[in-house]
């Protein structure tokens, strides 16, 4: 979910397509990420129930559900306001900064939730007898670092100023 979430965020700003096509790609990628998140929560509950493990015992699980709920609210609001049926131009222009801010907030919350998930997994591995500096621990830590770096680059790319918008009458470099 997290990778698809980040890709969906970057897609709107970085794809060299028309605005309407970028909106559609952005919308579909976010829908896929939301679907993956819902499948992930379902799978976690199913695994816990089949294994006799309690549900919702950690901060990771509570934040995970919160992220999915906030993400769904953000997606539905974005769909109704910016895609179909679409709000008035005034509503869209007033909502856009909040849509971007709330989207980045949910993304950062998802990044923190993912980091907590890696920490939780590592704790379970170590309490199960895995060596503190073993290959499994290294893999979990390495994956966590790559995830955090990916999240940082997504936030950096969205926060940076993109190339200037050109219209058909603008001059451009040859």
GROMACS .gro file of C-alpha atoms in nm:
model
  174
    1UNK     CA    1   0.000   0.000   0.000
    2UNK     CA    2   0.271   0.244   0.104
    3UNK     CA    3   0.462   0.227  -0.226
    4UNK     CA    4   0.142   0.266  -0.430
    5UNK     CA    5   0.036   0.557  -0.205
    6UNK     CA    6   0.366   0.735  -0.270
    7UNK     CA    7   0.352   0.662  -0.642
    8UNK     CA    8   0.001   0.806  -0.658
    9UNK     CA    9   0.116   1.124  -0.483
   10UNK     CA   10   0.414   1.171  -0.713
   11UNK     CA   11   0.217   1.086  -1.027
   12UNK     CA   12   0.004   1.399  -1.023
   13UNK     CA   13   0.300   1.631  -1.006
   14UNK     CA   14   0.551   1.451  -1.223
   15UNK     CA   15   0.370   1.292  -1.517
   16UNK     CA   16   0.393   1.495  -1.839
   17UNK     CA   17   0.027   1.445  -1.929
   18UNK     CA   18  -0.279   1.663  -1.954
   19UNK     CA   19  -0.443   1.768  -1.630
   20UNK     CA   20  -0.743   1.540  -1.679
   21UNK     CA   21  -0.528   1.234  -1.750
   22UNK     CA   22  -0.305   1.310  -1.450
   23UNK     CA   23  -0.615   1.336  -1.230
   24UNK     CA   24  -0.739   0.999  -1.355
   25UNK     CA   25  -0.401   0.829  -1.299
   26UNK     CA   26  -0.377   0.990  -0.953
   27UNK     CA   27  -0.729   0.872  -0.868
   28UNK     CA   28  -0.680   0.514  -0.991
   29UNK     CA   29  -0.343   0.469  -0.817
   30UNK     CA   30  -0.491   0.597  -0.491
   31UNK     CA   31  -0.787   0.361  -0.532
   32UNK     CA   32  -0.546   0.070  -0.580
   33UNK     CA   33  -0.348   0.176  -0.272
   34UNK     CA   34  -0.667   0.201  -0.068
   35UNK     CA   35  -0.775  -0.142  -0.186
   36UNK     CA   36  -0.435  -0.288  -0.093
   37UNK     CA   37  -0.460  -0.128   0.251
   38UNK     CA   38  -0.804  -0.276   0.310
   39UNK     CA   39  -0.679  -0.619   0.197
   40UNK     CA   40  -0.383  -0.579   0.435
   41UNK     CA   41  -0.606  -0.507   0.733
   42UNK     CA   42  -0.836  -0.795   0.643
   43UNK     CA   43  -0.536  -1.028   0.612
   44UNK     CA   44  -0.395  -0.918   0.948
   45UNK     CA   45  -0.726  -0.982   1.123
   46UNK     CA   46  -0.764  -1.318   0.948
   47UNK     CA   47  -0.411  -1.426   1.043
   48UNK     CA   48  -0.457  -1.316   1.404
   49UNK     CA   49  -0.792  -1.491   1.436
   50UNK     CA   50  -0.661  -1.816   1.282
   51UNK     CA   51  -0.346  -1.807   1.498
   52UNK     CA   52  -0.518  -1.717   1.824
   53UNK     CA   53  -0.341  -1.380   1.846
   54UNK     CA   54  -0.531  -1.087   1.995
   55UNK     CA   55  -0.634  -0.809   1.757
   56UNK     CA   56  -0.564  -0.438   1.805
   57UNK     CA   57  -0.304  -0.480   2.079
   58UNK     CA   58  -0.039  -0.242   1.944
   59UNK     CA   59  -0.001   0.118   1.838
   60UNK     CA   60   0.083  -0.010   1.488
   61UNK     CA   61  -0.258  -0.176   1.453
   62UNK     CA   62  -0.452   0.124   1.584
   63UNK     CA   63  -0.263   0.370   1.366
   64UNK     CA   64  -0.302   0.136   1.069
   65UNK     CA   65  -0.678   0.138   1.098
   66UNK     CA   66  -0.672   0.516   1.148
   67UNK     CA   67  -0.460   0.561   0.836
   68UNK     CA   68  -0.698   0.351   0.625
   69UNK     CA   69  -1.003   0.540   0.754
   70UNK     CA   70  -0.843   0.882   0.695
   71UNK     CA   71  -0.717   0.767   0.355
   72UNK     CA   72  -1.066   0.653   0.256
   73UNK     CA   73  -1.215   0.986   0.367
   74UNK     CA   74  -0.948   1.172   0.169
   75UNK     CA   75  -1.008   0.958  -0.141
   76UNK     CA   76  -1.387   0.996  -0.129
   77UNK     CA   77  -1.361   1.373  -0.075
   78UNK     CA   78  -1.111   1.405  -0.360
   79UNK     CA   79  -1.327   1.194  -0.590
   80UNK     CA   80  -1.642   1.395  -0.523
   81UNK     CA   81  -1.474   1.736  -0.521
   82UNK     CA   82  -1.219   1.705  -0.801
   83UNK     CA   83  -1.339   1.423  -1.024
   84UNK     CA   84  -1.707   1.331  -1.028
   85UNK     CA   85  -1.939   1.514  -1.011
   86UNK     CA   86  -1.682   1.779  -0.924
   87UNK     CA   87  -1.732   2.083  -0.710
   88UNK     CA   88  -1.754   2.439  -0.828
   89UNK     CA   89  -1.428   2.602  -0.930
   90UNK     CA   90  -1.435   2.808  -0.609
   91UNK     CA   91  -1.475   2.499  -0.393
   92UNK     CA   92  -1.198   2.317  -0.581
   93UNK     CA   93  -0.955   2.608  -0.552
   94UNK     CA   94  -1.027   2.650  -0.180
   95UNK     CA   95  -1.008   2.274  -0.116
   96UNK     CA   96  -0.689   2.203  -0.308
   97UNK     CA   97  -0.437   2.326  -0.048
   98UNK     CA   98  -0.622   2.135   0.224
   99UNK     CA   99  -0.642   1.826   0.002
  100UNK     CA  100  -0.265   1.837  -0.050
  101UNK     CA  101  -0.193   1.908   0.319
  102UNK     CA  102  -0.425   1.635   0.446
  103UNK     CA  103  -0.290   1.391   0.188
  104UNK     CA  104   0.068   1.453   0.301
  105UNK     CA  105  -0.042   1.428   0.664
  106UNK     CA  106  -0.198   1.087   0.601
  107UNK     CA  107   0.112   0.980   0.405
  108UNK     CA  108   0.344   1.080   0.690
  109UNK     CA  109   0.114   0.898   0.932
  110UNK     CA  110   0.131   0.591   0.707
  111UNK     CA  111   0.511   0.619   0.703
  112UNK     CA  112   0.519   0.626   1.083
  113UNK     CA  113   0.279   0.333   1.098
  114UNK     CA  114   0.497   0.133   0.861
  115UNK     CA  115   0.804   0.209   1.074
  116UNK     CA  116   0.616   0.090   1.383
  117UNK     CA  117   0.522  -0.227   1.196
  118UNK     CA  118   0.887  -0.299   1.118
  119UNK     CA  119   0.978  -0.238   1.482
  120UNK     CA  120   0.699  -0.469   1.597
  121UNK     CA  121   0.811  -0.743   1.356
  122UNK     CA  122   1.171  -0.710   1.471
  123UNK     CA  123   1.063  -0.730   1.835
  124UNK     CA  124   0.869  -1.051   1.766
  125UNK     CA  125   1.164  -1.200   1.577
  126UNK     CA  126   1.406  -1.122   1.858
  127UNK     CA  127   1.173  -1.253   2.128
  128UNK     CA  128   1.135  -1.571   1.921
  129UNK     CA  129   1.506  -1.643   1.934
  130UNK     CA  130   1.636  -1.467   1.624
  131UNK     CA  131   1.980  -1.319   1.677
  132UNK     CA  132   1.993  -0.946   1.733
  133UNK     CA  133   2.238  -0.905   1.442
  134UNK     CA  134   2.117  -1.200   1.235
  135UNK     CA  135   2.019  -1.194   0.870
  136UNK     CA  136   1.646  -1.166   0.947
  137UNK     CA  137   1.703  -0.863   1.169
  138UNK     CA  138   1.926  -0.709   0.903
  139UNK     CA  139   1.658  -0.764   0.638
  140UNK     CA  140   1.385  -0.603   0.851
  141UNK     CA  141   1.604  -0.303   0.936
  142UNK     CA  142   1.721  -0.261   0.576
  143UNK     CA  143   1.363  -0.275   0.447
  144UNK     CA  144   1.257  -0.019   0.708
  145UNK     CA  145   1.536   0.219   0.607
  146UNK     CA  146   1.448   0.187   0.238
  147UNK     CA  147   1.081   0.253   0.322
  148UNK     CA  148   1.165   0.565   0.523
  149UNK     CA  149   1.397   0.692   0.248
  150UNK     CA  150   1.127   0.633  -0.014
  151UNK     CA  151   0.879   0.826   0.203
  152UNK     CA  152   1.127   1.111   0.247
  153UNK     CA  153   1.185   1.133  -0.128
  154UNK     CA  154   0.810   1.137  -0.195
  155UNK     CA  155   0.765   1.423   0.051
  156UNK     CA  156   1.067   1.606  -0.092
  157UNK     CA  157   0.944   1.568  -0.450
  158UNK     CA  158   0.598   1.696  -0.363
  159UNK     CA  159   0.736   1.985  -0.160
  160UNK     CA  160   0.980   2.098  -0.428
  161UNK     CA  161   0.877   2.328  -0.704
  162UNK     CA  162   0.813   2.150  -1.032
  163UNK     CA  163   0.901   2.271  -1.377
  164UNK     CA  164   0.719   2.585  -1.488
  165UNK     CA  165   0.388   2.527  -1.657
  166UNK     CA  166   0.400   2.598  -2.028
  167UNK     CA  167   0.119   2.679  -2.259
  168UNK     CA  168   0.122   2.647  -2.636
  169UNK     CA  169   0.242   3.010  -2.674
  170UNK     CA  170   0.535   2.996  -2.432
  171UNK     CA  171   0.894   2.986  -2.539
  172UNK     CA  172   1.095   2.681  -2.446
  173UNK     CA  173   1.453   2.565  -2.481
  174UNK     CA  174   1.544   2.388  -2.802
   0.00000   0.00000   0.00000
